[in-house]
């Protein structure tokens, strides 16, 4: 039977390596490529203007590629559970395809839509292509638990073999027999939203550094893969958090939105490595994709992954509630130029280097301000182009030494860390031009400059630029002690709960690992790794 098929784009905003789209094209007489503008995106998650712009760009690019296949993108406004029954009836749909998504909201949304599809006699096909592997398979292979160390993850993926090869993008031949019925008022009814429609003020936007879309993603991938020497010698810790142009690939927004398939990225790297000496995980580019897989798997296997409470691997810490400190951090007003420059870059451009994320995340949490990582997670979710539910939560837990990483006594200095790779403070001068006339000697600590130097620089600390929000040397030591207490309490709680008979968690198939188990199993080498 020839089908009338809806392919539902959510993430996975691409044609290459899209096995669900290929499944849609099998025995297809009518194809409706659909993106749903879900009010959940507006209401429940905080999405900043840069990310909206990226999404709009990615949708335009997708529509353009679909036109090349004599098809179009249909952007439908509304809640998926309300939209689909109507579309099923209107278009007489017989098949629905989509890429599998492991986020809790997506899982419950997809479950509802699959039930509705069944009620309408619509066959549902989904495929795994957002991650390198099926994360459930990794968990299964690890006796039903998410691996909690990178080394363990490497052992498991080794047993699974390399990731599947990507599927080529559909060609016009693959479209033979499948047509997309479009009405004359397509733009009006199903057009791509403008930023204004999304409630955003386009005038507030800065220059677009990273335009959204599959074509741009593939162009950037090609560009990097041509730098074979750079790719083969890539070691993440050797890259710089404060270079004036990015020292890593900045492919993350493209991978997050699925404009670039992680498997395509993986296999292109494998081609470059072929026959050459190259770096290895965890520091290589393959290693970076495995970090992604590691946190994705953890997010699937660990309940309440984006929260402290109810999250079985997360140390329970008595974080302070301090709206003023949080606002100062978010708005780049901490008085530490390195931290404020990073937060300015984040707000303006939507991307910051991984080690810059380390610096500001440590500063907000266990380093200086003692504010919960969940607050930092929210700010990153809003401002990062690559904001990703699993990766954001996992990395915030790591940096706050709440889970995965336990060396809480290693604290980043908001002064010394940046100096290692940028003595002159050129990065600070770029993002905080107010400080650009400070001599290198004081650029990381302008409050130490004599009044005459501040006057000559045209910036008086305490008037034109804030005094430092905290005395780092003092507060960081205090915080280490608070962290020590939280860890001691955790061991105590674990010892206490170890004496109780195990209670089966309701509604979950897997038994969560106890903290005691995890600490025992913790591979010491893992402490030395960082994502
Ligand atoms: P590259 O070094 O070029 O790496 C290639 C790819 O590997 C990236 O595009 C990304 O897909 C993946 N990757 C690299 N590092 C990591 C990592 N540590 N964890 C998971 N995947 C990784 N990354 C996100 O994509 N979304 C987030 O919301 C996010 N939140 C973070 C929050 C904190 C507090 C920290 C410390 C890190 C966070 N990261 C997040 C991870 C990492 O910083 C970014 O993936 C990376 O900086 C992206 O830049 P790139 O593409 O140039 O990376």
Short mmCIF file of C-alpha atoms and ligand atoms in Angstrom, two decimals, residues 234 236 248-253 255-256 265 285 288-289 291-292 295 351-354 357-358 361 380 384 386-389 391-392 395-396 399 531, ligand 1:
data_model
loop_
_atom_site.label_atom_id
_atom_site.label_comp_id
_atom_site.label_asym_id
_atom_site.label_seq_id
_atom_site.Cartn_x
_atom_site.Cartn_y
_atom_site.Cartn_z
CA UNK A 234 43.52 18.01 18.73
CA UNK A 236 40.94 19.58 24.29
CA UNK A 248 37.47 24.37 19.04
CA UNK A 249 35.01 23.50 16.25
CA UNK A 250 31.83 25.32 17.45
CA UNK A 251 29.87 22.52 15.86
CA UNK A 252 27.89 22.11 19.10
CA UNK A 253 24.87 24.27 18.11
CA UNK A 255 24.81 18.94 16.68
CA UNK A 256 22.30 20.10 19.31
CA UNK A 265 30.85 13.99 12.49
CA UNK A 285 37.61 15.07 18.86
CA UNK A 288 34.52 14.89 22.68
CA UNK A 289 31.73 13.03 20.92
CA UNK A 291 31.66 12.80 26.28
CA UNK A 292 28.39 13.71 24.61
CA UNK A 295 26.18 12.44 29.39
CA UNK A 351 28.69 30.30 22.51
CA UNK A 352 31.67 30.14 24.89
CA UNK A 353 34.61 27.74 25.03
CA UNK A 354 34.33 24.65 27.19
CA UNK A 357 32.20 27.31 30.87
CA UNK A 358 34.36 25.60 33.51
CA UNK A 361 30.36 27.41 36.41
CA UNK A 380 22.99 28.50 30.11
CA UNK A 384 23.62 28.97 24.80
CA UNK A 386 23.89 24.66 21.94
CA UNK A 387 21.67 24.52 25.06
CA UNK A 388 21.01 20.80 25.46
CA UNK A 389 19.02 19.25 28.29
CA UNK A 391 24.69 17.92 28.28
CA UNK A 392 23.92 21.03 30.25
CA UNK A 395 28.33 19.20 32.77
CA UNK A 396 26.90 21.42 35.51
CA UNK A 399 31.70 21.34 37.41
CA UNK A 531 35.02 16.52 29.67
P1 LIG B 1 34.46 20.63 20.38
O1 LIG B 1 35.58 20.61 21.36
O2 LIG B 1 34.78 21.00 18.99
O3 LIG B 1 33.80 19.20 20.47
C1 LIG B 1 33.07 18.59 19.41
C2 LIG B 1 31.69 18.17 19.88
O4 LIG B 1 31.76 17.27 20.98
C3 LIG B 1 30.86 19.34 20.39
O5 LIG B 1 30.27 20.03 19.34
C4 LIG B 1 29.87 18.66 21.31
O6 LIG B 1 28.79 18.13 20.57
C5 LIG B 1 30.69 17.51 21.90
N1 LIG B 1 31.26 17.89 23.19
C6 LIG B 1 32.42 18.52 23.42
N2 LIG B 1 32.64 18.65 24.75
C7 LIG B 1 31.59 18.09 25.36
C8 LIG B 1 31.24 17.90 26.72
N3 LIG B 1 32.00 18.30 27.74
N4 LIG B 1 30.09 17.28 27.00
C9 LIG B 1 29.29 16.85 26.02
N5 LIG B 1 29.57 16.99 24.71
C10 LIG B 1 30.70 17.60 24.38
N6 LIG B 1 27.48 21.31 25.40
C11 LIG B 1 26.36 21.36 24.68
O7 LIG B 1 26.37 20.95 23.51
N7 LIG B 1 25.19 21.85 25.21
C12 LIG B 1 25.14 22.35 26.49
O8 LIG B 1 24.07 22.77 26.94
C13 LIG B 1 26.33 22.34 27.26
N8 LIG B 1 26.35 22.84 28.52
C14 LIG B 1 27.53 22.85 29.24
C15 LIG B 1 27.53 23.37 30.54
C16 LIG B 1 28.71 23.42 31.27
C17 LIG B 1 28.70 23.97 32.67
C18 LIG B 1 29.90 22.94 30.70
C19 LIG B 1 31.19 22.97 31.47
C20 LIG B 1 29.91 22.38 29.43
C21 LIG B 1 28.73 22.33 28.69
N9 LIG B 1 28.70 21.77 27.38
C22 LIG B 1 27.52 21.79 26.67
C23 LIG B 1 29.83 20.99 26.86
C24 LIG B 1 30.88 21.72 26.03
O9 LIG B 1 31.31 22.87 26.68
C25 LIG B 1 30.40 22.08 24.63
O10 LIG B 1 29.82 20.96 23.99
C26 LIG B 1 31.57 22.54 23.75
O11 LIG B 1 32.25 23.61 24.37
C27 LIG B 1 31.06 22.95 22.41
O12 LIG B 1 32.05 23.57 21.63
P2 LIG B 1 32.63 22.87 20.34
O13 LIG B 1 31.53 22.44 19.44
O14 LIG B 1 33.65 23.79 19.79
O15 LIG B 1 33.32 21.59 20.97
#
